[in-house]
Coordinates of C-alpha atoms in Angstrom, one line a residue:
M1 CA 23.0 -9.5 3.3
A2 CA 20.8 -8.6 6.4
D3 CA 19.0 -11.4 8.1
F4 CA 15.3 -11.1 9.0
P5 CA 14.3 -13.9 11.3
L6 CA 10.8 -12.7 12.1
L7 CA 10.1 -12.2 8.4
K8 CA 11.4 -15.7 7.7
K9 CA 9.2 -17.2 10.4
F10 CA 6.1 -15.3 9.1
L11 CA 6.7 -16.6 5.6
Q12 CA 7.3 -20.1 6.8
D13 CA 4.2 -20.0 9.1
N14 CA 2.0 -18.9 6.2
G15 CA 3.4 -21.3 3.6
L16 CA 5.0 -18.5 1.6
Y17 CA 8.7 -19.2 2.2
S18 CA 11.2 -20.0 -0.5
D19 CA 14.9 -19.1 -0.7
G20 CA 14.1 -16.9 -3.8
I21 CA 11.3 -15.0 -2.1
Y22 CA 13.3 -14.4 1.1
E23 CA 16.3 -13.2 -1.0
K24 CA 14.1 -10.7 -2.8
F25 CA 13.3 -9.1 0.6
Q26 CA 17.0 -9.0 1.4
L27 CA 17.7 -7.3 -1.9
Y28 CA 14.9 -4.9 -1.5
Y29 CA 16.2 -3.8 1.9
D30 CA 19.6 -3.2 0.3
C31 CA 18.1 -1.2 -2.5
V32 CA 16.1 1.1 -0.1
T33 CA 19.0 1.6 2.4
E34 CA 21.6 2.3 -0.3
T35 CA 19.3 4.8 -2.2
N36 CA 18.3 6.3 1.1
K37 CA 21.8 7.7 1.5
V38 CA 21.2 10.1 -1.4
M39 CA 17.4 10.3 -1.5
N40 CA 15.0 10.5 1.5
L41 CA 12.9 7.4 1.3
T42 CA 12.6 6.3 5.0
A43 CA 13.8 7.3 8.5
I44 CA 13.9 3.6 9.3
T45 CA 17.0 1.9 8.1
A46 CA 18.2 -0.4 10.9
A47 CA 17.4 -4.0 9.8
E48 CA 15.5 -5.1 12.9
E49 CA 13.2 -2.0 12.8
F50 CA 12.9 -2.2 9.0
E51 CA 11.8 -5.8 9.3
T52 CA 8.9 -5.0 11.7
K53 CA 7.8 -1.5 10.6
H54 CA 8.1 -2.0 6.9
F55 CA 8.1 -5.7 5.9
L56 CA 5.8 -7.2 8.5
D57 CA 3.6 -4.0 8.6
S58 CA 3.1 -4.4 4.9
L59 CA 2.5 -8.2 5.0
L60 CA 0.4 -8.9 8.1
P61 CA -3.0 -8.1 6.4
F62 CA -2.0 -10.1 3.2
K63 CA -5.1 -12.4 3.4
E64 CA -7.3 -9.4 2.8
F65 CA -5.9 -9.4 -0.8
D66 CA -7.1 -12.9 -1.6
G67 CA -8.9 -13.1 -4.9
A68 CA -7.6 -9.9 -6.3
R69 CA -6.2 -9.7 -9.8
L70 CA -5.5 -6.0 -10.1
V71 CA -4.3 -3.8 -7.2
A72 CA -3.4 -0.1 -7.2
D73 CA -1.2 1.4 -4.5
I74 CA -1.5 5.1 -4.1
G75 CA 1.3 7.3 -2.8
S76 CA 3.7 4.3 -3.0
G77 CA 6.8 6.2 -1.7
A78 CA 9.5 3.6 -1.1
G79 CA 7.1 0.8 -2.1
F80 CA 5.3 -0.2 1.0
P81 CA 3.0 -2.1 1.1
A82 CA 2.9 -3.0 -2.6
I83 CA 6.4 -4.4 -3.2
P84 CA 6.4 -6.8 -0.2
L85 CA 2.9 -7.9 -1.2
A86 CA 3.9 -8.3 -4.8
I87 CA 6.9 -10.5 -3.8
I88 CA 4.5 -13.0 -2.1
M89 CA 1.7 -12.7 -4.7
P90 CA 3.2 -13.2 -8.1
S91 CA -0.2 -13.8 -9.8
V92 CA -1.5 -10.4 -8.7
K93 CA -0.8 -7.3 -10.9
F94 CA 0.3 -4.3 -8.8
T95 CA 0.3 -0.7 -10.1
L96 CA 2.3 1.7 -7.9
V97 CA 1.4 5.3 -8.2
D98 CA 3.5 8.2 -6.9
S99 CA 3.6 11.9 -7.6
L100 CA 7.4 12.3 -7.4
N101 CA 9.3 11.1 -10.4
K102 CA 12.5 10.3 -8.7
R103 CA 10.6 7.9 -6.4
V104 CA 9.0 6.3 -9.4
N105 CA 12.4 5.8 -11.0
F106 CA 13.6 4.2 -7.8
L107 CA 10.6 1.9 -7.7
N108 CA 11.1 0.8 -11.3
G109 CA 14.7 0.1 -10.5
V110 CA 13.7 -2.1 -7.6
I111 CA 11.1 -3.9 -9.7
E112 CA 13.7 -4.6 -12.3
K113 CA 16.3 -5.8 -9.8
L114 CA 13.9 -8.1 -8.0
G115 CA 12.5 -9.4 -11.3
L116 CA 8.9 -8.6 -10.3
E117 CA 7.0 -9.1 -13.6
N118 CA 3.7 -8.4 -11.8
C119 CA 4.6 -4.7 -10.9
E120 CA 4.7 -1.4 -12.6
A121 CA 5.4 2.1 -11.1
L122 CA 3.7 5.2 -12.7
H123 CA 4.4 8.9 -12.2
A124 CA 1.0 10.5 -11.6
R125 CA -1.0 12.4 -9.0
A126 CA -3.9 10.3 -7.8
E127 CA -6.5 12.7 -9.2
D128 CA -4.9 12.5 -12.7
F129 CA -4.5 8.7 -12.5
A130 CA -8.2 8.4 -11.9
K131 CA -8.8 9.6 -15.4
T132 CA -7.4 6.3 -16.8
G133 CA -7.8 4.0 -13.8
R134 CA -11.3 4.8 -12.8
E135 CA -13.4 1.8 -11.5
K136 CA -10.6 -0.6 -12.7
Y137 CA -9.1 -2.2 -9.6
D138 CA -10.2 -5.0 -7.4
I139 CA -8.3 -3.5 -4.5
V140 CA -6.9 0.0 -3.9
T141 CA -4.5 0.4 -1.0
A142 CA -2.4 3.1 0.6
R143 CA -0.1 3.4 3.6
A144 CA 0.7 6.6 5.5
V145 CA -0.7 8.9 2.8
A146 CA -3.5 11.0 4.3
A147 CA -6.4 11.0 6.7
L148 CA -9.2 8.6 5.7
N149 CA -11.7 11.2 4.6
I150 CA -9.0 12.5 2.2
L151 CA -7.6 9.1 1.3
L152 CA -11.1 7.7 0.3
E153 CA -11.5 10.5 -2.3
Y154 CA -8.2 9.5 -3.9
T155 CA -8.9 5.7 -3.8
A156 CA -12.6 5.1 -4.1
P157 CA -12.9 6.3 -7.7
L158 CA -10.2 3.8 -8.8
C159 CA -12.0 0.8 -7.1
K160 CA -14.5 -1.2 -9.1
T161 CA -17.9 -1.8 -7.6
G162 CA -17.7 -4.8 -5.4
G163 CA -14.0 -4.2 -4.8
R164 CA -12.3 -3.0 -1.7
I165 CA -10.2 -0.2 -0.3
I166 CA -7.6 -1.3 2.2
A167 CA -6.0 1.5 4.2
Y168 CA -3.0 1.0 6.5
K169 CA -3.4 3.0 9.7
G170 CA -2.1 3.2 13.2
S171 CA -3.7 3.3 16.7
G172 CA -5.7 6.5 15.9
A173 CA -7.7 4.9 13.1
E174 CA -11.0 4.7 15.0
E175 CA -11.2 8.5 15.1
E176 CA -10.4 8.7 11.4
I177 CA -13.0 6.1 10.6
A178 CA -15.6 8.1 12.5
A179 CA -14.6 11.4 10.8
A180 CA -14.7 9.7 7.3
K181 CA -18.2 8.2 7.7
N182 CA -19.9 10.8 5.4
A183 CA -17.0 10.8 2.9
A184 CA -17.4 7.1 2.5
C185 CA -21.1 7.4 1.9
V186 CA -20.6 10.2 -0.7
L187 CA -17.9 8.1 -2.5
G188 CA -19.9 4.9 -2.6
A189 CA -17.9 3.0 0.0
K190 CA -19.0 1.2 3.2
L191 CA -16.8 0.1 6.0
E192 CA -16.7 -3.7 5.9
K193 CA -14.4 -4.4 8.8
T194 CA -11.2 -3.4 10.5
V195 CA -8.2 -5.7 10.8
D196 CA -6.3 -5.1 14.0
F197 CA -2.8 -6.5 14.8
S198 CA 0.3 -5.6 16.8
L199 CA 3.8 -5.6 15.4
P200 CA 6.6 -7.3 17.3
G201 CA 7.5 -4.7 19.9
G202 CA 3.9 -3.7 20.5
D203 CA 3.1 -1.0 17.9
V204 CA -0.7 -1.2 17.1
R205 CA -1.9 -1.3 13.5
V206 CA -5.5 -0.9 12.4
V207 CA -6.4 -1.7 8.8
P208 CA -9.9 -0.3 7.8
V209 CA -11.4 -2.3 4.9
Y210 CA -14.0 -0.6 2.8
K211 CA -16.2 -2.2 0.2
K212 CA -17.1 -0.2 -2.9
I213 CA -20.9 -0.6 -3.1
K214 CA -21.7 1.7 -6.0
P215 CA -19.9 4.0 -8.5
C216 CA -19.0 7.4 -7.2
D217 CA -19.7 10.7 -8.9
K218 CA -17.2 11.4 -11.7
K219 CA -16.4 14.8 -10.2
Y220 CA -14.3 12.8 -7.6
P221 CA -11.5 13.0 -7.0
R222 CA -11.5 16.8 -7.3
G223 CA -8.4 18.5 -8.8
G224 CA -6.4 21.4 -7.5
N225 CA -5.5 19.6 -4.3
K226 CA -9.0 20.1 -3.1
P227 CA -9.3 16.7 -1.3
R228 CA -6.6 18.0 1.1
T229 CA -7.4 21.7 1.3
N230 CA -11.2 21.2 1.4
P231 CA -11.8 17.6 2.5
L232 CA -15.1 15.9 2.6
V233 CA -16.7 15.9 6.1

């Protein structure tokens, strides 16, 4: 199995390390890289880069999830950030939502192999999932899904009032935050803070954290791919 020394140190430094937890990350890496040979999940497969740009990138804002019971991850893809977070937070229930059924099948296979009883993966578009998941989740998160003004329309309707939306972004986040100011207002969300950090190797990550301050109109999210083709501005 691959070794991840930076991940191991991160887990140890934060009081999260156990052999069982660390082995789950090793097994997860094996699942992704093996499946990636037949299905496009990620361009990052080398262990060292995977460790920083997938594992640590997912985990570094983990303290922002303190106190959550229910978390929805939209556009889960290969499972980042939800699966790494679920590994270290067994008491939090994670629902992973993706629009591509073969990715959902992969995710459910990973969940079973890792024995993650606090996870489920569902096949749905975000706008359809909002019909059953509206105002339900303490935290809604997404990584590398869409620009913030689009992403907020997909995530805010799922977040309960008083909950938070946590978006994983890169160095251009400030421009996205500015462009999404009106969308946030329309959708009942308010920027609470940004969490900035650098990955080993220097890549900058910015995590905008929005608080849901009031319910949003039930017409959101709009269907027919309108959040992307005609985004709120």
